[in-house]
CSV table of C-alpha atoms in Angstrom, one decimal:
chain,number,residue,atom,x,y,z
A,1,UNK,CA,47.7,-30.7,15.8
A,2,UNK,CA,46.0,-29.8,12.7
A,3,UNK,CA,48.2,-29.3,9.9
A,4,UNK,CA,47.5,-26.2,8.0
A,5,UNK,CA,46.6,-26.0,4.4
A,6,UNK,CA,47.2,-23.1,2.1
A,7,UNK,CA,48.1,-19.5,3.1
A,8,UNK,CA,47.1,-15.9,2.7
A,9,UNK,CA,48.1,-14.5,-0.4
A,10,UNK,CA,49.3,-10.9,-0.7
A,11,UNK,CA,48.1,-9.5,-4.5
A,12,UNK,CA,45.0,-7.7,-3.0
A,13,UNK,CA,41.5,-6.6,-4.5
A,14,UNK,CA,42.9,-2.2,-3.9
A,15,UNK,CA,42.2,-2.5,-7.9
A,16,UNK,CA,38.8,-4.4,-7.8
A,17,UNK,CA,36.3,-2.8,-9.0
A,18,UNK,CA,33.0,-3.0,-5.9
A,19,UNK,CA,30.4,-2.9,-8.4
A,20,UNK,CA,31.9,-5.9,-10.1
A,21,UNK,CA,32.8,-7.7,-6.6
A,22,UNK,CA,30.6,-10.4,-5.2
A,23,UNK,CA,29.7,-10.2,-1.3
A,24,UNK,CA,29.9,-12.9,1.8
A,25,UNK,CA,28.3,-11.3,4.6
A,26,UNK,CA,28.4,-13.4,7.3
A,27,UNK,CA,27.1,-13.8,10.8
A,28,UNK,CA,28.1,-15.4,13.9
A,29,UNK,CA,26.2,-16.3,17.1
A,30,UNK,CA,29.0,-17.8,19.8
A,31,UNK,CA,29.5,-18.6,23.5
A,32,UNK,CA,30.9,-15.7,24.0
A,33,UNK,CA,33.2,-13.0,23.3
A,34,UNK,CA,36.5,-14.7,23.1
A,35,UNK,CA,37.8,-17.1,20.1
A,36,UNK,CA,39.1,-20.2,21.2
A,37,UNK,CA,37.8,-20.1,24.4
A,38,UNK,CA,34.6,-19.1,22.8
A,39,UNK,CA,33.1,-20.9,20.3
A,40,UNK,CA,30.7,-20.8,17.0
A,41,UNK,CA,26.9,-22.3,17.5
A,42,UNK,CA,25.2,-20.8,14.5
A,43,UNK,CA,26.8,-19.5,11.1
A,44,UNK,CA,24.9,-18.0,8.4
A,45,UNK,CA,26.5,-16.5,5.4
A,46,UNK,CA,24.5,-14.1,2.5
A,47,UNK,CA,25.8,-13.5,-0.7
A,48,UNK,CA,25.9,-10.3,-2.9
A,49,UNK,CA,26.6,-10.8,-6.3
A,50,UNK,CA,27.1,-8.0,-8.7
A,51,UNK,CA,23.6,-6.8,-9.7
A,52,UNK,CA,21.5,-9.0,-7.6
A,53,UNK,CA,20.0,-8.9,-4.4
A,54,UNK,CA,21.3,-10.2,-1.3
A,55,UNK,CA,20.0,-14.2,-0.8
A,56,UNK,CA,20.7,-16.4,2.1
A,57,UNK,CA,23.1,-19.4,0.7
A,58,UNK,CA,23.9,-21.3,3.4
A,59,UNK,CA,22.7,-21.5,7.2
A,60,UNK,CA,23.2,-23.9,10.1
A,61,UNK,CA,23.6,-24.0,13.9
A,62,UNK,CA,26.9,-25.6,14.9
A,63,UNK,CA,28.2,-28.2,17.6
A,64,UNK,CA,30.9,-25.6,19.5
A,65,UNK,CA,32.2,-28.8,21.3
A,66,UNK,CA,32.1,-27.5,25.3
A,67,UNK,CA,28.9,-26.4,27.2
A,68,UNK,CA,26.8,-23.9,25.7
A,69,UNK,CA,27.1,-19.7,26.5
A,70,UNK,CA,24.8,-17.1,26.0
A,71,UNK,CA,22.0,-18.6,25.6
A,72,UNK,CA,20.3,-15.2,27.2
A,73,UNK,CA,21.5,-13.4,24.1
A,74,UNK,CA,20.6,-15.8,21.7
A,75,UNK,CA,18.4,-18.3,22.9
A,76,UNK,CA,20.7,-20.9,21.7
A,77,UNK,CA,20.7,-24.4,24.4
A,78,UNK,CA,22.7,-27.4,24.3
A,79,UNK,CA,19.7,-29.8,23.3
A,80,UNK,CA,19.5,-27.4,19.9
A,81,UNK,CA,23.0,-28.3,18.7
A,82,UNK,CA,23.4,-32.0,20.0
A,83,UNK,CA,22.7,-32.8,16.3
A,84,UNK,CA,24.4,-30.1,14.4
A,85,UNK,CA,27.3,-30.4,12.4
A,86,UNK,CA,31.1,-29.3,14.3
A,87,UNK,CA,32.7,-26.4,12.6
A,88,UNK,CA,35.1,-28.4,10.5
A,89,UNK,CA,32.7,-30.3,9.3
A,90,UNK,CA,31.3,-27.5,7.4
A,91,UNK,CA,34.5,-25.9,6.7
A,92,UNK,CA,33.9,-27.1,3.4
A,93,UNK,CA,30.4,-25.3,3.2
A,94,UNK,CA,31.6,-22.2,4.3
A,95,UNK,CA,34.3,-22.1,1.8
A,96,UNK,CA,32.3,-22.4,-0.9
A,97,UNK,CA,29.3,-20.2,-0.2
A,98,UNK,CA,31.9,-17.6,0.0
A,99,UNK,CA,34.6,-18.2,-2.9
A,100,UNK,CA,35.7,-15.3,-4.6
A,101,UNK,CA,33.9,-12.8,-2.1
A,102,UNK,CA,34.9,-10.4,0.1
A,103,UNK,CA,33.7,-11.1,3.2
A,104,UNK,CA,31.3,-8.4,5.1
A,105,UNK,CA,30.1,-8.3,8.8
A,106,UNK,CA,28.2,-5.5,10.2
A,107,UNK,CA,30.7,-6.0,12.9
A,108,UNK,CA,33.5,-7.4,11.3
A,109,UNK,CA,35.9,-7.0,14.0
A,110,UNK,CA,33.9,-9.3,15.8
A,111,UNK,CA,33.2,-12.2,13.6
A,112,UNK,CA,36.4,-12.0,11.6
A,113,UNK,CA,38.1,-13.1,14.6
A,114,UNK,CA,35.4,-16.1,15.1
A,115,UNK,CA,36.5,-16.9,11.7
A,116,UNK,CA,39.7,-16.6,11.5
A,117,UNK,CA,39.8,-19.0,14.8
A,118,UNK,CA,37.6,-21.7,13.3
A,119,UNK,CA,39.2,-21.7,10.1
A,120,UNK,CA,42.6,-21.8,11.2
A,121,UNK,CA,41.4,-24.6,13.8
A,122,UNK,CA,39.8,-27.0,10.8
A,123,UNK,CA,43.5,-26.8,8.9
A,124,UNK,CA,42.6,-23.2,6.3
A,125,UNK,CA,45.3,-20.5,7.0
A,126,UNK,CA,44.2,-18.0,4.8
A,127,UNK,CA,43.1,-14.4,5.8
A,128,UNK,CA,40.3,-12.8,3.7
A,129,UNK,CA,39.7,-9.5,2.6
A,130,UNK,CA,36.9,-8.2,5.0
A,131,UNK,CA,34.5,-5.2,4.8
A,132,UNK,CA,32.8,-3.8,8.2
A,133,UNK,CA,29.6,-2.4,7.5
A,134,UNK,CA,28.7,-0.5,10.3
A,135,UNK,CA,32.1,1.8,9.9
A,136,UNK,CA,31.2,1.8,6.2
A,137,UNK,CA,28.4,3.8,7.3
A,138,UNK,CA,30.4,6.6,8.7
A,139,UNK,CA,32.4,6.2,6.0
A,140,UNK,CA,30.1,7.2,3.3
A,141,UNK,CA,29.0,9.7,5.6
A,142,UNK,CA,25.2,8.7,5.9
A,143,UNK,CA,25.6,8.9,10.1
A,144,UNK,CA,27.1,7.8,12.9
A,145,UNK,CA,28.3,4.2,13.9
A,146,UNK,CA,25.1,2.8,15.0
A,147,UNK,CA,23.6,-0.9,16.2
A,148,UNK,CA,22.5,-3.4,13.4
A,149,UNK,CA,18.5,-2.7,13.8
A,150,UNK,CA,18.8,1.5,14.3
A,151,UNK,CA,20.6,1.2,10.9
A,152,UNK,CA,17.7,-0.8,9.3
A,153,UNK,CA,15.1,1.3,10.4
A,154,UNK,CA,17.0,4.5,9.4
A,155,UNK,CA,16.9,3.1,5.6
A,156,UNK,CA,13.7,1.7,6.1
A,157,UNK,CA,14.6,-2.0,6.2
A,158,UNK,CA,12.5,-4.6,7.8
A,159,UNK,CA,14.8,-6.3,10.7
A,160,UNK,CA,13.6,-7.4,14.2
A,161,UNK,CA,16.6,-8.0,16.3
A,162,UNK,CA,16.1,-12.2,17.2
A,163,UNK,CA,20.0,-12.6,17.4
A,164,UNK,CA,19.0,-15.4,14.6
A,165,UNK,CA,22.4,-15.2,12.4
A,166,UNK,CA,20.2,-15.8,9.1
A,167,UNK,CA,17.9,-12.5,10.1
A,168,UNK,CA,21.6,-10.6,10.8
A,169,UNK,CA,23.1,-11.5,7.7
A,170,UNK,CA,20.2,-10.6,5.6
A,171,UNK,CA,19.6,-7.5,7.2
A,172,UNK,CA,23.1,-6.3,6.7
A,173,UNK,CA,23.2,-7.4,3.2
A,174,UNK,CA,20.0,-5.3,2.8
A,175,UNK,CA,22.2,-2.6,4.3
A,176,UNK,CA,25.2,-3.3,1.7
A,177,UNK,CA,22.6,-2.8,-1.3
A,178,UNK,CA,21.5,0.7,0.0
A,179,UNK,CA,25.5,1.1,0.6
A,180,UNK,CA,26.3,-0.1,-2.8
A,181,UNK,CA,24.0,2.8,-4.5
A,182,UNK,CA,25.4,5.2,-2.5
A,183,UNK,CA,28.9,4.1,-3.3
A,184,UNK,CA,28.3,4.1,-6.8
A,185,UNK,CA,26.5,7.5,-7.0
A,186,UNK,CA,29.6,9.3,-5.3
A,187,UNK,CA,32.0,7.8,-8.4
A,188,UNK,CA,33.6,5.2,-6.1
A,189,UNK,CA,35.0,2.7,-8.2
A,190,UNK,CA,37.5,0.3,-6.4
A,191,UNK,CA,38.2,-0.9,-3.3
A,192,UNK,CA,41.3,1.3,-3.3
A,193,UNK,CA,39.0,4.4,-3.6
A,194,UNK,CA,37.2,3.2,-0.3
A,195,UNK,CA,40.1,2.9,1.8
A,196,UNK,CA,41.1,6.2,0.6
A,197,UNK,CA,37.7,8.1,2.2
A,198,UNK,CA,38.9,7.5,5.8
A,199,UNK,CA,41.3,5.2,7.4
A,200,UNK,CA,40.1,2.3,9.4
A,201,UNK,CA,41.9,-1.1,10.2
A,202,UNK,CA,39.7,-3.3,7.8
A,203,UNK,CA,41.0,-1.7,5.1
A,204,UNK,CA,45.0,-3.2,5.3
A,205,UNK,CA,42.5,-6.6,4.7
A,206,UNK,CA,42.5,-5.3,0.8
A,207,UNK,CA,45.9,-6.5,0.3
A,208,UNK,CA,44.2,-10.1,0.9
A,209,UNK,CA,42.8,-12.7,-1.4
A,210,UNK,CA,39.4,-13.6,-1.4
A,211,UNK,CA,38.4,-17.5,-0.4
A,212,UNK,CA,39.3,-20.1,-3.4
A,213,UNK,CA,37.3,-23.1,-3.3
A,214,UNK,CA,37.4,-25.3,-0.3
A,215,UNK,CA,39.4,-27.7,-3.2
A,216,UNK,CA,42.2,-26.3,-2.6
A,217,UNK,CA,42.9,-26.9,1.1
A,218,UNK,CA,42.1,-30.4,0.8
A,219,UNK,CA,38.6,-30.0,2.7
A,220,UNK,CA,35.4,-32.1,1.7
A,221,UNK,CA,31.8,-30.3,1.2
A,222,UNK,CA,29.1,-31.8,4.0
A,223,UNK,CA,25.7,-32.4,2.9
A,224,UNK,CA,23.3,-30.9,5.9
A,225,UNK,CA,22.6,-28.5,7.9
A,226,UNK,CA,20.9,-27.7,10.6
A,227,UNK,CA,19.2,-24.3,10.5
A,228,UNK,CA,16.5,-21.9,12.6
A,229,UNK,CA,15.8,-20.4,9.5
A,230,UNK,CA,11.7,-20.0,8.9
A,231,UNK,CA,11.0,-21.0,12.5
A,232,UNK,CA,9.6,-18.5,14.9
A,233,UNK,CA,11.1,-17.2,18.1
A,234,UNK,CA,9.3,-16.2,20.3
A,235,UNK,CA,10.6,-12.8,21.7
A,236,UNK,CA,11.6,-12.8,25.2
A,237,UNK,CA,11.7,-9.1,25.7
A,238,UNK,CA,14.3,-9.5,28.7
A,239,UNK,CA,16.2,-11.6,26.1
A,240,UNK,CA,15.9,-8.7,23.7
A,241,UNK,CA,17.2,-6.0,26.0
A,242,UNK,CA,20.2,-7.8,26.9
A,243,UNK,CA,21.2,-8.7,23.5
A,244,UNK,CA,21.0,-5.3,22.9
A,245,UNK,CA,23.1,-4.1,25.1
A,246,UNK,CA,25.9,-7.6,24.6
A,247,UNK,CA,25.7,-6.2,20.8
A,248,UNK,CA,27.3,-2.6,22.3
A,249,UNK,CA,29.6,-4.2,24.3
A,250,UNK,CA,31.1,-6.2,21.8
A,251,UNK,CA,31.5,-3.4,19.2
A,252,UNK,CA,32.9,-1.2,22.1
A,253,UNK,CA,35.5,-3.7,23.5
A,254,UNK,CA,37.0,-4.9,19.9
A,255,UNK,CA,39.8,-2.2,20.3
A,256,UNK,CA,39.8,-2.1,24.1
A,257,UNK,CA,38.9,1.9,23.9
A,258,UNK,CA,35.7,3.8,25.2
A,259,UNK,CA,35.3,7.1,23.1
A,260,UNK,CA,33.2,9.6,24.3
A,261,UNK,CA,30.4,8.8,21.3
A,262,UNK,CA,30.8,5.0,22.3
A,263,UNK,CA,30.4,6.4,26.0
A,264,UNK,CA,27.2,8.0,25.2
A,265,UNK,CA,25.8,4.8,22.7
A,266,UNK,CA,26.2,2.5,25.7
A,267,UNK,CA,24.0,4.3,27.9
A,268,UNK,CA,21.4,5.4,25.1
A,269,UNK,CA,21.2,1.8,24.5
A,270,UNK,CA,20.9,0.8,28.1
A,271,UNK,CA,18.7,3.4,28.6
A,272,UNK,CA,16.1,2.7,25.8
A,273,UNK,CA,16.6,-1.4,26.9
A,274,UNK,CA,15.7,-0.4,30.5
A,275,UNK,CA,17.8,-2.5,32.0
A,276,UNK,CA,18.5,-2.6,35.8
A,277,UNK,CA,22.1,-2.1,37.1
A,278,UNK,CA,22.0,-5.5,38.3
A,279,UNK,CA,21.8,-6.9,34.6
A,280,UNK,CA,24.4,-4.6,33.5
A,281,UNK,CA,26.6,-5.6,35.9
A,282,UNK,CA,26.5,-9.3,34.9
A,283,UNK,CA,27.0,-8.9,31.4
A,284,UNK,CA,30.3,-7.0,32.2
A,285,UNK,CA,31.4,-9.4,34.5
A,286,UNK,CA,30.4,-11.8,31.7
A,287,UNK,CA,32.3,-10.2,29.1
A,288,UNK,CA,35.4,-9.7,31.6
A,289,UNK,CA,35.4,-13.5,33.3
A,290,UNK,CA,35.0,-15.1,29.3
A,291,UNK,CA,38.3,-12.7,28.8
A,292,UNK,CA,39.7,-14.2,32.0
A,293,UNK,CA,38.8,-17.6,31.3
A,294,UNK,CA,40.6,-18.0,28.3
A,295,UNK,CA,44.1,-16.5,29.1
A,296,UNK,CA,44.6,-18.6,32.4
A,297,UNK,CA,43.3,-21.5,30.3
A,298,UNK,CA,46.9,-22.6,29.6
A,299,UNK,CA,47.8,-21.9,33.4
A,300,UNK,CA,50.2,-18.7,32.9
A,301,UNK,CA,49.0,-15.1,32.6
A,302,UNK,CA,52.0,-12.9,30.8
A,303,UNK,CA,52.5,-9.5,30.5
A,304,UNK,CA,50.7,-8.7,27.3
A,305,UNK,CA,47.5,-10.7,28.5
A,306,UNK,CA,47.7,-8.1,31.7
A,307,UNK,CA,47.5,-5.6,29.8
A,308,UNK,CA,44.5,-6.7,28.2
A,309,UNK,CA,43.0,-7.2,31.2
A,310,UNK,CA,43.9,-4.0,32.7
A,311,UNK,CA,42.6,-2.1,29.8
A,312,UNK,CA,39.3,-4.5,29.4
A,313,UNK,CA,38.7,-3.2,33.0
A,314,UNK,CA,39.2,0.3,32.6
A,315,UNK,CA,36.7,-0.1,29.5
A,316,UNK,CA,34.1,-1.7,31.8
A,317,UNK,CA,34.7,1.1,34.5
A,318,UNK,CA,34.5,3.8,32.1
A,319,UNK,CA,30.9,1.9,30.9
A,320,UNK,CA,29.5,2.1,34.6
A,321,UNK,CA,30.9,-0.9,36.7
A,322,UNK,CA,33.8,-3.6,36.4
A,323,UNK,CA,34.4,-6.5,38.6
A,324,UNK,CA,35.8,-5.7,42.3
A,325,UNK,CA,34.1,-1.9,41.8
């Protein structure tokens, strides 16, 4: 078992000041939608720092270690990562591209978890404080929670949706900077003054720590990398309208709920996609068998993990189809 270096510290940023705060926004591509049965294949992280624009400072695809998922969403195959480096190997990497940030996702709910698995699983026990930009959205009040590319074009950003974590991460840090003006035009000073606008579940993160350097937990820096970054993909537009779609479901099934709004997103989303009932169906039954997959993985399925699943089905229902409708 890995033995487990440092811990998460409890003094907070509340008091930090945004404007003076440097940014980690990171993104994830995976195997799926379940840490630890699920794992990493790309990680890109783009930093903020006070005053500057957002810059891409570290990017590589990543050996996951097991057979590779998703490839429909992400395009992704196991030939691309035979050479890439394994998670903990660029523990180290990660570490330092974001010391002293808080970290940012556009879905944070999603890739916290992803990180929070892989960290924990190369020896760092440390939560960050973590910022979810697409609910910082609502928050400022500048529209409803929306997908990653709807919100570029909206504030007139550049982004075409390749699932490329490099082209995620920047967009969203594009996003932060239009955030960041808005934040400080309303007189919103700290982090504490954020959390105060609306409550959300990222916000108990601010009584976190931000990363110190990968020094401290004992874990080395890798030289390499092995990035898509500044090669072309070609657009597969079946590929497209499924990642779409995998994009909803993932922001839809983090807290096992289907709102009426999230109701209507899903099939605005499948709708504009045009996809077929067929495909719909097996991305659900993707997202439900990954869920599965992972809690029988230790041969027992408890109570809580039933509940899961029964709730994880109703979701899907709710959304059009689950398995055994």
């Amino acid at each position: 078992m890995t033995h487990l270096r440092g811990r998460s510290m409890s003094i907070g940023i509340s008091s930090h000041r945004i404007a003076d705060t440097p940014l980690a926004i990171i993104d994830f591509e995976t195997t799926g939608l379940v840490p630890g049965f699920d794992r990493v294949v790309e990680m890109s992280v783009v930093r903020v720092d006070p005053g500057k624009d957002p810059v891409v400072v570290y990017d590589t695809l990543i050996n996951p270690g097991r057979a590779m998922g998703a490839t429909e969403i992400h395009g992704i195959t196991d030939e691309d990562v035979e050479n890439a480096p394994f998670f903990d190997d660029v523990a180290g990497e990660l570490l330092a591209a974001t010391k002293d940030c808080v970290i940012a996702a556009y879905n944070v709910y999603f890739d916290i978890k992803f990180l929070n698995f892989e960290l924990t699983n190369a020896g760092v026990a440390h939560v960050p404080p973590h910022l979810c930009l697409m609910y910082l959205r609502t928050m400022l009040g500048l529209g409803a929670r929306c997908k990653l590319d709807v919100a570029c074009r909206e504030h007139l950003i550049e982004y075409s949706a390749t699932h490329k974590a490099a082209d995620d991460a920047l967009a969203a840090g594009q996003l932060f900077a239009v955030y960041r003006n808005e934040i400080e035009k309303r007189g919103i000073n700290t982090f504490g003054d954020l959390a105060r606008l609306k409550k959300y579940k990222f916000n108990d993160s601010f009584q976190y720590t931000p990363f110190p350097s990968p020094e401290k937990f004992g874990l080395r820096r890798f030289n390499g990398a092995l990035s898509r970054a500044g090669y072309s993909i070609e657009v597969d537009p079946t590929r497209q309208a499924l990642s779409a779609y995998w994009d909803t479901l993932k922001s839809i099934l983090a807290d096992l709920e289907v709102s009426e709004e999230e109701f209507v997103q899903a099939i605005s989303v499948r709708k504009e996609a045009g996809l077929k009932k067929e495909q719909i169906r097996m991305l659900h039954a993707k997202a439900f068998s990954g869920v599965i997959a992972q809690f029988i993985d230790d041969q027992w399925l408890d109570d809580r993990e039933t509940l899961k699943l029964r709730k994880l089905h109703q979701c899907l229902s709710k959304l059009g189809w689950a398995p055994g409708e």
